[in-house]
Amino acid sequence: MHVSLNELTSLSRRALEGVGFPPGEFEDAADMIVWLEQFGLGGTKLLAKTLPRLTTEQWPAVQKLYDDGGGCVVLRIENGSLLQGGSLAADMACTRALADGLGVVRLSGCRDRGFILGYLARCARRGYHMTAMWCVGEPRRAIQNVATATGHPTLPTIRRYRADGGGEQMADIHTLTLIATRDFALMPTQGAAADSFELLEEITPNELAARSRLAWDQGVDVDADLWSKLQALAAVKLVESTPESRARGAGETQQ
Amino acid sequence: MTAVKRIVSTQGDNPRPETGRVSRRPASDVMQLERLGSLHACRLSFIRTLMRKVMAERWAIQCRVFDLDEKGYGTCIYRIATPTQLYSLVIFSQYLDPSLRSDRVIANAWDCAFALCMGDVDDSYLDVLRENVPRQEAGRCDPRVLVLSRANRSLRNFDMVVKALASGQQPDPDQLAKVGYLYRTTAVYGNGKFGIADYPRIRDSEDFGLPFSAQMFAVFLLRDFSIRQVEHIARCQAPDTATRLSGPLRRYLGIGNSTGLGMAPFLINHPALINQWLLMREAGIARCLSQTATPEQIEKFCNLLAQARQHTAETTTDDARQTELNNQLEHELKLAEEWVKSAPDPVWQTLCEHAQSKWSLETQELIHSLLMELYPEEIDALEQTMAATDEFDLVPEMSTDELIERLRRDYDWALAYDFSQPEQTHLFWYRSAEKEEPRLGERNVDPGEDREMPLDIARQTSGLYTALLEWEAEQAKSSPVVEFLLANPQYKGITRRTQGISELAYGEIRANLLAQGTLPIHLLRCKLAFFGATKFDPRSDRWVRITLFQGAPCIEDIGSAFADDWWMPLKPAL
């Protein structure tokens, strides 16, 4: 199914509204999905994987486990998807960065953490430098994802490292760590310590910009089955038509 | 011959245009629903802007294929060369079973369907378009298509014009004054709908970067097709006697449009764009009011008032409310003409103050539109900053104290409603399963209030305000908004919206759209006025017919002198 980005955005928003996401959240969640798709990072494939659970789960409460009153906060989302309010963790990091110079938020018990990529650029355009880190895979054979978005350019640099430390370390594959600052000097850099990790992939802002241009020009491909499911979810918010609603609801017969 | 003038569209999301010594009107005046529903077209309307560009840049428009049978069914292709790009407009004209004829978006068949495409169209692509364009929403297009639309013939005019031309006569101008078009569009799709190009693909282009310019251009070419088609059918019917439509009548014919509630959510869901349109219009008005009127300008203004009065007199509608408004407008324009001749300085300011205290909203807003005609050098540059991107970001660090203050300052109108009163929530908006058409229901009467569309901005704001007060009472202090939203994610949307809009001059329509007696047609008219619509003909409080491009230059006029004075044309005297 070949669709435009606007179609994907519109249908994703309405489908997530149909799932029960509240106003504000269904737009943000859909925009994160579309962002990943626009930049060639598999937003709809990730959505297809998580959609069955999204449609059966209650909205999970985001709980604050720790707050030092300064720049460090630990949140827990009880195995919920990042789409379900996880963007507020990034907003929390930004808020603490503004107040204390550096904001560090760890969001534990969180699925689908890759979607956070779709929110980093929004934080960056507000003037924050953001880093997001999360591990995927098996605890002993994990891949560390590190995405860094700075105010200029707002598109992130995405790096993936082998993070298993030779299979001896247990990686935390359920936590997202977010670091925000408005001071460029405080940004984590790929320093000497990182040299000991094997860099698997790097995607630069220039590469992302090229992918985005292609998506705007040509549209994107979405799995037909997922598209049908999204349409069905969106249809939950539609009201069956009756002769009365056709006439009165749209004012056809009034004078 | 003068050099071709290039007009480059630029994007400026939130400029603060200079207004001179007169301030812009406050949002509390401008954003009243009834006032927005009284707006008229002006120099900044999109079809005015488009015609200035087409004429200044001398776009080369050629009807490359005109393959119609004797009944006017077939294919027509226009080739358009702008200074930078080639485009094609492909029109498919087909038989329409009278039982299927409907102006509603829920229709499935039309007299003609058309698409504005990038580049030339070869035979193989024409086949693809022929398969999909006539099906409209049921078809699929690709990003080579910029605009997808359809139109129905005006039953009142089409056959009458063909018959007149076939007999060698010109059609009756009185009839064309009543209905000033041969075709009426019922939807004009852009921005990625049904697989066509996303707006950002053309946003940075020099040709169609401004809002709705590609859509308006497609409609402009349909106007030319409609004239060619009736002339062709007349020629086929009576080759010996048929004549062409006279020049004045060609220009007097526009294109109709029928618009329903589908347009209403757009205004609520694009506050930054609406702000930009109104900001430019209000800046233009303020610039005009800053000018010192010369005798020549006063005389020209009186002429414009007289023309507008005559144009209004030639506007007919079956709607009793609009008829009354038109009669009042006509009367007050006469009063304005007399008043302005002896007005004290500063003339324009005192005129507008007098209008505000004595005359109807329609008259007030038409005077504003006419004033802009006097000062094109002050107004026309504003057209280049009519675009805006509706991307609000949450401001998570804003304190709940500040947000409460902003709500009290900018949403006092919303907080004044008492939503415990049934009349304040009498209506609800929903999306029908039938082509997803937005509709309006009566609460506790119509089904669907459990699936209400979130267009209840005033009610949401009121809920947010109450929740913030309760939150602060519980916390015994102010806190960053993000802390409030972690506990209350259901308020994220309205929080972000109110934060964002409170930074804008205009943007929020100040009305409770759920209230009993709300007239949604005001929303439609506001947007249509910015398109450049004239001759508003409400068919109910939720559905309106209008005319576009009536009086505009024809494509054969491109390259000739252009005075840009075609708006509000008068019935030609033959």
Coordinates of C-alpha atoms in Angstrom, one line a residue, chain B:
Chain B
M1 CA 6.8 44.8 -23.8
T2 CA 7.6 44.9 -20.1
A3 CA 9.7 42.3 -18.5
V4 CA 8.0 39.4 -16.9
K5 CA 7.6 40.0 -13.2
R6 CA 8.5 37.1 -10.9
I7 CA 6.6 36.7 -7.6
V8 CA 8.4 34.4 -5.2
S9 CA 6.4 32.8 -2.5
T10 CA 8.0 32.8 0.9
Q11 CA 7.1 31.1 4.1
G12 CA 6.8 33.2 7.2
D13 CA 5.2 31.4 10.1
N14 CA 4.7 34.2 12.6
P15 CA 5.9 37.5 11.3
R16 CA 4.8 40.7 13.0
P17 CA 3.9 42.9 10.2
E18 CA 4.3 46.6 10.6
T19 CA 0.9 48.3 10.8
G20 CA 1.8 52.0 11.0
R21 CA 0.3 54.3 13.6
V22 CA -3.0 52.3 14.0
S23 CA -3.0 49.1 16.0
R24 CA -4.6 45.9 14.8
R25 CA -8.0 45.1 16.3
P26 CA -8.0 42.9 19.3
A27 CA -8.8 39.2 19.1
S28 CA -11.9 39.8 21.2
D29 CA -13.4 41.7 18.3
V30 CA -11.9 39.8 15.3
M31 CA -12.5 36.3 16.5
Q32 CA -16.2 36.5 17.3
L33 CA -17.9 33.8 15.3
E34 CA -20.5 36.1 13.8
R35 CA -17.9 38.6 12.6
L36 CA -15.9 35.8 11.0
G37 CA -19.1 34.7 9.3
S38 CA -19.5 38.2 7.9
L39 CA -16.1 38.4 6.1
H40 CA -15.8 39.2 2.5
A41 CA -13.1 38.4 0.0
C42 CA -10.2 41.0 -0.2
R43 CA -6.9 41.6 -2.0
L44 CA -5.3 38.9 0.1
S45 CA -7.8 36.2 -0.8
F46 CA -6.2 33.3 -2.5
I47 CA -7.7 33.7 -6.0
R48 CA -6.8 37.4 -6.1
T49 CA -3.2 36.5 -5.2
L50 CA -3.2 33.7 -7.7
M51 CA -4.4 35.9 -10.5
R52 CA -1.8 38.5 -9.8
K53 CA 0.9 35.8 -10.0
V54 CA -0.4 34.2 -13.2
M55 CA -0.8 37.5 -14.9
A56 CA 2.5 39.0 -13.7
E57 CA 4.5 35.9 -14.6
R58 CA 2.5 35.3 -17.8
W59 CA 1.9 31.6 -17.3
A60 CA 1.6 29.9 -20.7
I61 CA -1.6 27.8 -20.7
Q62 CA -2.5 25.7 -23.7
C63 CA -5.4 23.4 -24.2
R64 CA -3.3 20.5 -25.6
V65 CA -6.1 17.9 -25.9
F66 CA -9.8 18.6 -26.4
D67 CA -11.3 15.2 -27.2
L68 CA -15.0 15.5 -26.5
D69 CA -17.9 14.0 -28.3
E70 CA -21.0 15.9 -29.4
K71 CA -22.5 15.8 -25.8
G72 CA -19.3 17.1 -24.3
Y73 CA -18.1 13.8 -22.8
G74 CA -14.4 12.9 -23.2
T75 CA -11.0 14.1 -22.1
C76 CA -9.3 17.5 -22.0
I77 CA -5.7 18.2 -21.1
Y78 CA -4.2 21.6 -20.4
R79 CA -0.5 22.2 -20.4
I80 CA 0.8 24.9 -18.1
A81 CA 4.3 26.4 -18.3
T82 CA 5.2 28.6 -15.4
P83 CA 8.7 30.2 -15.2
T84 CA 10.0 27.2 -13.4
Q85 CA 7.8 24.1 -14.0
L86 CA 5.5 22.3 -16.4
Y87 CA 2.1 21.1 -15.2
S88 CA -0.9 19.4 -16.7
L89 CA -4.6 19.6 -15.8
V90 CA -6.4 16.5 -17.0
I91 CA -10.2 16.6 -17.1
F92 CA -12.5 13.7 -17.6
S93 CA -16.1 14.6 -18.6
Q94 CA -18.7 11.9 -18.4
Y95 CA -22.4 11.2 -18.4
L96 CA -24.0 11.4 -15.0
D97 CA -27.2 9.6 -14.2
P98 CA -29.5 12.3 -12.9
S99 CA -30.4 10.1 -10.0
L100 CA -26.8 10.2 -8.8
R101 CA -26.4 13.9 -9.0
S102 CA -25.5 15.4 -5.6
D103 CA -23.4 18.3 -4.3
R104 CA -22.8 16.4 -1.1
V105 CA -19.4 14.9 -0.4
I106 CA -21.2 11.5 0.0
A107 CA -21.8 11.4 -3.8
N108 CA -20.0 8.8 -5.9
A109 CA -20.4 10.1 -9.4
W110 CA -20.0 13.5 -11.0
D111 CA -20.2 15.3 -14.4
C112 CA -16.5 15.8 -14.5
A113 CA -13.4 14.9 -12.5
F114 CA -10.0 16.5 -12.8
A115 CA -6.4 16.4 -11.6
L116 CA -3.6 18.9 -11.6
C117 CA -0.4 17.0 -12.2
M118 CA 3.4 17.7 -12.3
G119 CA 4.9 17.7 -15.8
D120 CA 3.5 16.3 -19.0
V121 CA 1.0 13.4 -19.1
D122 CA 1.8 10.6 -21.6
D123 CA -0.7 8.0 -22.8
S124 CA 0.2 5.4 -20.2
Y125 CA -0.1 7.8 -17.3
L126 CA -3.4 9.1 -18.8
D127 CA -4.7 5.6 -18.6
V128 CA -3.8 5.5 -14.9
L129 CA -5.5 8.8 -14.3
R130 CA -8.6 7.7 -16.3
E131 CA -8.9 4.6 -14.1
N132 CA -8.6 6.6 -10.8
V133 CA -9.5 10.3 -11.1
P134 CA -13.2 9.8 -11.9
R135 CA -13.5 7.5 -8.9
Q136 CA -12.2 10.3 -6.6
E137 CA -12.1 9.0 -3.0
A138 CA -12.4 5.4 -4.2
G139 CA -9.4 5.7 -6.5
R140 CA -5.7 5.9 -5.7
C141 CA -3.4 8.6 -7.1
D142 CA 0.3 9.1 -6.8
P143 CA 2.5 12.1 -5.8
R144 CA 2.6 13.4 -9.4
V145 CA -0.9 14.6 -8.8
L146 CA -1.1 17.8 -6.8
V147 CA -4.9 18.4 -6.8
L148 CA -7.8 16.1 -7.2
S149 CA -11.3 17.4 -7.7
R150 CA -14.7 17.0 -9.3
A151 CA -17.6 19.2 -10.3
N152 CA -21.2 19.0 -11.4
R153 CA -22.9 21.1 -14.0
S154 CA -25.3 23.8 -12.9
L155 CA -28.6 22.5 -14.0
R156 CA -29.9 26.0 -14.1
N157 CA -27.3 27.3 -16.5
F158 CA -25.6 24.7 -18.5
D159 CA -28.4 23.7 -20.9
M160 CA -29.6 27.3 -21.1
V161 CA -26.2 28.6 -22.2
V162 CA -25.7 25.7 -24.7
K163 CA -29.1 26.4 -26.2
A164 CA -28.5 30.2 -26.5
L165 CA -25.1 29.7 -28.1
A166 CA -26.4 27.0 -30.5
S167 CA -29.0 29.5 -31.7
G168 CA -26.4 32.1 -32.2
Q169 CA -27.6 34.1 -29.2
Q170 CA -25.8 35.1 -26.0
P171 CA -27.2 33.8 -22.8
D172 CA -29.3 36.0 -20.7
P173 CA -27.0 38.0 -18.4
D174 CA -29.8 38.3 -15.8
Q175 CA -29.7 34.5 -15.4
L176 CA -25.9 34.5 -15.1
A177 CA -26.2 37.1 -12.5
K178 CA -28.3 34.7 -10.5
V179 CA -26.0 31.8 -11.0
G180 CA -22.6 32.9 -12.2
Y181 CA -21.1 29.6 -13.3
L182 CA -21.6 26.5 -15.4
Y183 CA -19.9 24.0 -13.0
R184 CA -19.9 23.7 -9.3
T185 CA -17.0 21.9 -7.5
T186 CA -18.0 19.8 -4.5
A187 CA -14.5 19.0 -3.1
V188 CA -11.0 20.1 -4.1
Y189 CA -8.4 17.8 -2.5
G190 CA -4.8 18.6 -1.9
N191 CA -2.1 17.7 0.6
G192 CA -1.7 14.0 0.3
K193 CA -5.3 12.9 0.1
F194 CA -5.9 9.6 -1.6
G195 CA -2.2 9.2 -2.4
I196 CA -1.6 12.6 -4.1
A197 CA 1.4 14.8 -3.3
D198 CA 1.9 16.0 0.3
Y199 CA 1.8 19.8 0.7
P200 CA 5.4 20.0 1.8
R201 CA 6.4 18.7 -1.6
I202 CA 5.1 22.0 -3.2
R203 CA 5.3 24.2 -0.1
D204 CA 8.8 25.5 -1.1
S205 CA 7.9 25.7 -4.8
E206 CA 7.6 29.2 -6.4
D207 CA 4.4 28.3 -8.1
F208 CA 2.1 26.8 -5.5
G209 CA 3.8 27.5 -2.2
L210 CA 1.0 29.7 -0.8
P211 CA -2.0 28.0 0.9
F212 CA -4.6 26.5 -1.5
S213 CA -3.0 28.1 -4.6
A214 CA -2.7 24.8 -6.4
Q215 CA -6.3 24.0 -5.6
M216 CA -7.5 27.4 -6.7
F217 CA -5.5 27.1 -10.0
A218 CA -7.2 23.8 -10.8
V219 CA -10.5 25.5 -10.3
F220 CA -9.5 28.4 -12.5
L221 CA -8.7 26.1 -15.4
L222 CA -12.0 24.3 -14.9
R223 CA -13.7 27.6 -15.6
D224 CA -12.0 27.8 -19.0
F225 CA -13.0 24.2 -19.7
S226 CA -16.6 24.9 -18.9
I227 CA -16.7 27.6 -21.5
R228 CA -14.9 25.6 -24.1
Q229 CA -17.3 22.7 -23.4
V230 CA -20.6 24.6 -23.8
E231 CA -19.2 26.2 -27.0
H232 CA -18.2 22.8 -28.3
I233 CA -21.6 21.3 -27.6
A234 CA -23.4 24.2 -29.2
R235 CA -21.2 23.9 -32.3
C236 CA -22.0 20.2 -32.5
Q237 CA -25.7 20.8 -32.1
A238 CA -25.9 23.7 -34.7
P239 CA -22.7 24.1 -36.7
D240 CA -24.3 26.7 -38.9
T241 CA -25.7 29.0 -36.3
A242 CA -23.6 28.4 -33.2
T243 CA -21.6 31.3 -31.8
R244 CA -19.0 31.8 -29.1
L245 CA -19.6 33.3 -25.7
S246 CA -18.9 37.1 -25.8
G247 CA -15.8 38.4 -24.0
P248 CA -17.7 40.1 -21.2
L249 CA -19.7 37.0 -20.4
R250 CA -16.7 34.8 -20.5
R251 CA -15.1 36.9 -17.8
Y252 CA -18.4 37.1 -15.9
L253 CA -18.7 33.4 -15.6
G254 CA -16.9 31.9 -12.6
I255 CA -17.0 28.5 -11.0
G256 CA -19.4 27.5 -8.3
N257 CA -18.6 25.6 -5.2
S258 CA -20.8 23.8 -2.7
T259 CA -19.4 23.5 0.8
G260 CA -20.7 21.7 3.9
L261 CA -19.6 21.0 7.4
G262 CA -16.5 19.2 6.2
M263 CA -14.8 22.6 6.2
A264 CA -15.6 23.4 9.8
P265 CA -13.1 21.1 11.5
F266 CA -10.3 22.6 9.4
L267 CA -10.7 26.0 11.0
I268 CA -10.5 24.5 14.5
N269 CA -7.6 22.1 13.7
H270 CA -5.4 24.7 12.0
P271 CA -5.2 27.6 14.5
A272 CA -1.8 28.8 13.4
L273 CA -2.8 29.0 9.8
I274 CA -6.1 30.8 10.6
N275 CA -4.1 33.2 12.8
Q276 CA -1.8 33.9 9.9
W277 CA -4.6 34.7 7.5
L278 CA -6.3 37.0 10.0
L279 CA -3.1 38.5 11.1
M280 CA -2.2 39.5 7.6
R281 CA -5.8 40.8 6.9
E282 CA -5.9 42.8 10.2
A283 CA -2.4 44.2 9.5
G284 CA -3.6 45.2 6.1
I285 CA -6.7 47.0 7.5
A286 CA -4.5 48.8 10.1
R287 CA -2.1 49.9 7.4
C288 CA -5.1 51.4 5.4
L289 CA -6.4 53.1 8.5
S290 CA -3.0 54.8 9.0
Q291 CA -3.2 56.4 5.6
T292 CA -4.3 60.0 5.0
A293 CA -7.2 60.0 2.5
T294 CA -6.8 62.2 -0.6
P295 CA -9.8 63.6 -2.5
E296 CA -9.0 61.2 -5.4
Q297 CA -8.9 58.2 -3.0
I298 CA -12.2 59.2 -1.4
E299 CA -13.7 59.5 -4.9
K300 CA -12.3 56.0 -5.8
F301 CA -13.6 54.6 -2.6
C302 CA -17.1 56.0 -3.3
N303 CA -16.9 54.3 -6.7
L304 CA -16.0 51.0 -5.0
L305 CA -18.9 51.4 -2.6
A306 CA -21.3 52.0 -5.5
Q307 CA -19.9 49.0 -7.4
A308 CA -20.2 46.8 -4.3
R309 CA -23.7 48.0 -3.7
Q310 CA -24.7 47.1 -7.3
H311 CA -22.9 43.7 -7.0
T312 CA -24.9 43.0 -3.8
A313 CA -28.1 44.0 -5.6
E314 CA -27.3 41.5 -8.3
T315 CA -26.7 38.8 -5.7
T316 CA -29.7 36.5 -5.1
T317 CA -30.3 33.7 -2.6
D318 CA -33.3 31.7 -1.4
D319 CA -32.0 32.0 2.2
A320 CA -34.2 34.4 4.1
R321 CA -31.4 35.4 6.6
Q322 CA -28.8 36.1 3.9
T323 CA -31.4 38.0 1.8
E324 CA -32.1 40.2 4.8
L325 CA -28.4 40.7 5.4
N326 CA -27.8 41.5 1.7
N327 CA -30.6 44.1 1.7
Q328 CA -29.2 45.7 4.8
L329 CA -25.7 45.7 3.3
E330 CA -27.0 47.3 0.1
H331 CA -28.7 50.0 2.1
E332 CA -25.8 50.7 4.4
L333 CA -23.3 50.9 1.5
K334 CA -25.4 53.8 0.2
L335 CA -25.3 55.4 3.6
A336 CA -21.5 54.9 3.7
E337 CA -21.1 56.5 0.3
E338 CA -23.0 59.6 1.5
W339 CA -21.2 59.6 4.9
V340 CA -17.7 59.4 3.6
K341 CA -18.0 62.4 1.3
S342 CA -18.2 64.7 4.4
A343 CA -16.3 62.6 6.9
P344 CA -13.9 64.3 9.2
D345 CA -10.2 63.5 9.3
P346 CA -8.8 61.0 9.6
V347 CA -11.4 59.8 7.2
W348 CA -10.8 56.1 7.2
Q349 CA -10.6 55.7 10.9
T350 CA -13.7 57.8 11.6
L351 CA -15.5 55.8 8.8
C352 CA -14.7 52.5 10.4
E353 CA -15.6 53.8 13.9
H354 CA -18.9 55.0 12.6
A355 CA -19.5 51.7 10.8
Q356 CA -18.8 49.8 14.0
S357 CA -21.3 51.8 16.0
K358 CA -24.1 52.1 13.3
W359 CA -23.9 49.4 10.7
S360 CA -24.0 45.7 10.3
L361 CA -21.0 43.3 10.6
E362 CA -21.3 42.6 6.9
T363 CA -21.0 46.3 6.1
Q364 CA -18.1 46.8 8.5
E365 CA -16.1 44.0 7.0
L366 CA -16.9 44.9 3.4
I367 CA -15.7 48.4 4.0
H368 CA -12.4 46.9 5.3
S369 CA -12.1 44.9 2.1
L370 CA -12.8 47.9 -0.1
L371 CA -10.3 50.0 1.8
M372 CA -7.6 47.5 0.9
E373 CA -8.3 48.1 -2.8
L374 CA -7.1 51.7 -2.4
Y375 CA -3.6 50.7 -1.1
P376 CA -2.2 47.8 -3.0
E377 CA 1.3 48.9 -2.3
E378 CA 0.5 48.5 1.4
I379 CA -1.4 45.2 1.1
D380 CA -0.1 43.0 -1.6
A381 CA 3.3 42.1 0.0
L382 CA 1.4 40.6 2.9
E383 CA 0.2 37.8 0.6
Q384 CA 3.6 36.2 0.7
T385 CA 3.3 35.5 4.4
M386 CA -0.1 33.8 4.5
A387 CA 1.3 30.4 5.2
A388 CA 2.0 28.9 8.6
T389 CA 2.7 25.4 10.0
D390 CA 0.4 24.1 12.7
E391 CA 3.0 22.4 14.8
F392 CA 2.6 23.4 18.4
D393 CA 5.1 22.0 21.0
L394 CA 4.3 21.5 24.6
V395 CA 6.0 23.9 26.9
P396 CA 6.5 21.4 29.7
E397 CA 8.5 23.8 31.9
M398 CA 5.7 26.4 32.1
S399 CA 4.4 26.6 35.6
T400 CA 0.8 25.8 36.3
D401 CA 0.4 29.3 37.7
E402 CA 1.4 30.8 34.4
L403 CA -0.9 28.5 32.4
I404 CA -3.8 29.5 34.7
E405 CA -3.0 33.1 34.1
R406 CA -2.9 32.6 30.4
L407 CA -6.2 30.9 30.4
R408 CA -7.7 33.8 32.4
R409 CA -6.2 36.3 30.0
D410 CA -6.7 34.6 26.6
Y411 CA -9.6 32.2 27.3
D412 CA -11.8 34.3 29.5
W413 CA -14.5 34.0 26.9
A414 CA -14.3 30.2 27.2
L415 CA -14.3 30.2 31.0
A416 CA -17.4 32.3 31.0
Y417 CA -19.6 29.5 29.7
D418 CA -21.4 27.4 32.2
F419 CA -21.2 23.9 30.8
S420 CA -23.6 22.6 33.5
Q421 CA -26.4 24.2 31.5
P422 CA -27.8 21.9 28.9
E423 CA -28.0 24.6 26.2
Q424 CA -24.2 25.0 26.3
T425 CA -23.7 21.3 25.3
H426 CA -26.8 21.0 23.1
L427 CA -24.9 20.0 20.0
F428 CA -22.1 17.6 19.3
W429 CA -19.9 17.1 16.3
Y430 CA -19.3 13.6 14.9
R431 CA -17.9 12.0 11.8
S432 CA -20.3 9.9 9.8
A433 CA -19.4 6.4 8.6
E434 CA -20.6 7.7 5.3
K435 CA -17.4 9.0 3.6
E436 CA -16.4 10.2 7.1
E437 CA -18.4 13.4 6.5
P438 CA -18.5 15.6 9.6
R439 CA -22.0 16.2 10.9
L440 CA -23.7 17.9 13.8
G441 CA -26.0 16.1 16.1
E442 CA -28.3 17.0 18.9
R443 CA -27.3 15.6 22.3
N444 CA -29.7 13.0 23.8
V445 CA -31.5 12.9 20.4
D446 CA -29.0 11.7 17.7
P447 CA -26.8 8.7 18.1
G448 CA -23.0 9.2 18.3
E449 CA -22.3 11.5 21.2
D450 CA -20.0 8.8 22.6
R451 CA -17.9 9.3 19.5
E452 CA -17.9 13.1 19.6
M453 CA -15.2 14.9 17.7
P454 CA -13.0 17.1 19.9
L455 CA -14.0 20.4 18.5
D456 CA -15.3 21.5 21.9
I457 CA -12.4 23.9 22.6
A458 CA -14.3 26.1 25.1
R459 CA -15.4 23.1 27.1
Q460 CA -12.0 21.5 27.1
T461 CA -10.4 24.7 28.2
S462 CA -12.9 25.0 31.0
G463 CA -12.1 21.5 32.1
L464 CA -8.4 22.2 32.0
Y465 CA -8.8 25.3 34.1
T466 CA -10.7 23.5 36.8
A467 CA -8.2 20.6 36.8
L468 CA -5.3 23.0 37.2
L469 CA -6.9 24.7 40.1
E470 CA -7.6 21.3 41.8
W471 CA -4.0 20.2 41.1
E472 CA -2.6 23.3 42.7
A473 CA -4.8 22.9 45.7
E474 CA -3.7 19.3 46.1
Q475 CA 0.0 20.1 45.6
A476 CA -0.3 23.3 47.6
K477 CA 2.1 24.9 45.1
S478 CA 2.6 25.7 41.5
S479 CA 4.6 23.1 39.5
P480 CA 5.8 22.6 36.0
V481 CA 3.1 21.6 33.6
V482 CA 4.8 18.3 32.8
E483 CA 4.2 17.2 36.4
F484 CA 0.5 18.0 36.0
L485 CA 0.3 16.1 32.8
L486 CA 2.0 13.0 34.1
A487 CA -0.9 12.7 36.5
N488 CA -3.5 14.0 34.0
P489 CA -2.5 12.9 30.5
Q490 CA -6.0 13.6 29.2
Y491 CA -5.3 17.3 29.3
K492 CA -2.2 17.2 27.1
G493 CA -3.9 18.2 23.9
I494 CA -5.7 21.2 25.2
T495 CA -2.7 22.3 27.3
R496 CA -0.5 22.4 24.3
R497 CA -3.1 24.1 22.2
T498 CA -3.7 26.9 24.8
Q499 CA 0.0 27.4 25.4
G500 CA 0.6 27.7 21.7
I501 CA -2.3 29.9 20.8
S502 CA -1.7 32.3 23.6
E503 CA 1.5 33.2 21.7
L504 CA -0.6 34.2 18.7
A505 CA -2.5 37.3 17.9
Y506 CA -5.6 35.4 16.5
G507 CA -6.2 31.7 16.1
E508 CA -8.9 30.7 18.4
I509 CA -12.5 31.2 17.3
R510 CA -14.2 32.6 20.3
A511 CA -17.4 30.5 20.4
N512 CA -18.7 27.5 22.1
L513 CA -19.5 25.3 19.1
L514 CA -21.7 23.0 21.2
A515 CA -24.1 25.7 22.2
Q516 CA -27.7 25.6 21.0
G517 CA -28.2 28.0 18.1
T518 CA -24.6 27.9 16.9
L519 CA -24.5 28.7 13.2
P520 CA -21.7 26.5 11.6
I521 CA -22.2 28.4 8.4
H522 CA -20.1 31.2 9.9
L523 CA -17.1 28.9 10.0
L524 CA -17.6 28.0 6.3
R525 CA -18.0 31.6 5.2
C526 CA -14.8 32.7 7.0
K527 CA -12.7 30.2 5.1
L528 CA -14.5 30.7 1.8
A529 CA -13.9 34.5 2.1
F530 CA -10.2 33.9 2.3
F531 CA -10.5 31.7 -0.8
G532 CA -12.0 34.7 -2.5
A533 CA -15.7 33.6 -2.6
T534 CA -18.5 35.9 -3.6
K535 CA -22.3 35.5 -3.8
F536 CA -22.8 33.5 -0.7
D537 CA -25.9 31.4 -1.1
P538 CA -26.6 29.4 2.0
R539 CA -28.7 26.3 1.4
S540 CA -29.1 25.8 5.2
D541 CA -27.2 26.7 8.3
R542 CA -24.7 24.0 7.4
W543 CA -24.3 24.2 3.7
V544 CA -23.5 27.0 1.3
R545 CA -23.0 27.6 -2.4
I546 CA -20.5 30.3 -3.5
T547 CA -18.9 31.6 -6.7
L548 CA -15.2 31.8 -7.4
F549 CA -13.3 33.7 -10.2
Q550 CA -16.4 35.6 -11.4
G551 CA -14.9 38.6 -13.3
A552 CA -11.4 37.2 -13.3
P553 CA -9.3 37.4 -16.4
C554 CA -9.6 34.5 -18.8
I555 CA -6.5 32.5 -20.0
E556 CA -6.6 34.4 -23.3
D557 CA -6.2 37.6 -21.3
I558 CA -2.8 36.5 -19.9
G559 CA -0.2 38.7 -21.4
S560 CA -2.5 41.7 -21.7
A561 CA -2.6 44.6 -19.3
F562 CA -4.1 43.7 -15.9
A563 CA -5.6 46.2 -13.6
D564 CA -6.4 43.7 -10.8
D565 CA -9.8 45.3 -10.4
W566 CA -12.0 42.3 -11.3
W567 CA -13.4 41.5 -7.9
M568 CA -17.2 42.0 -7.4
P569 CA -18.0 42.3 -11.1
L570 CA -21.2 43.7 -12.3
K571 CA -23.6 42.1 -14.8
P572 CA -22.4 42.9 -18.3
A573 CA -24.7 45.0 -20.5
L574 CA -24.9 43.4 -23.8

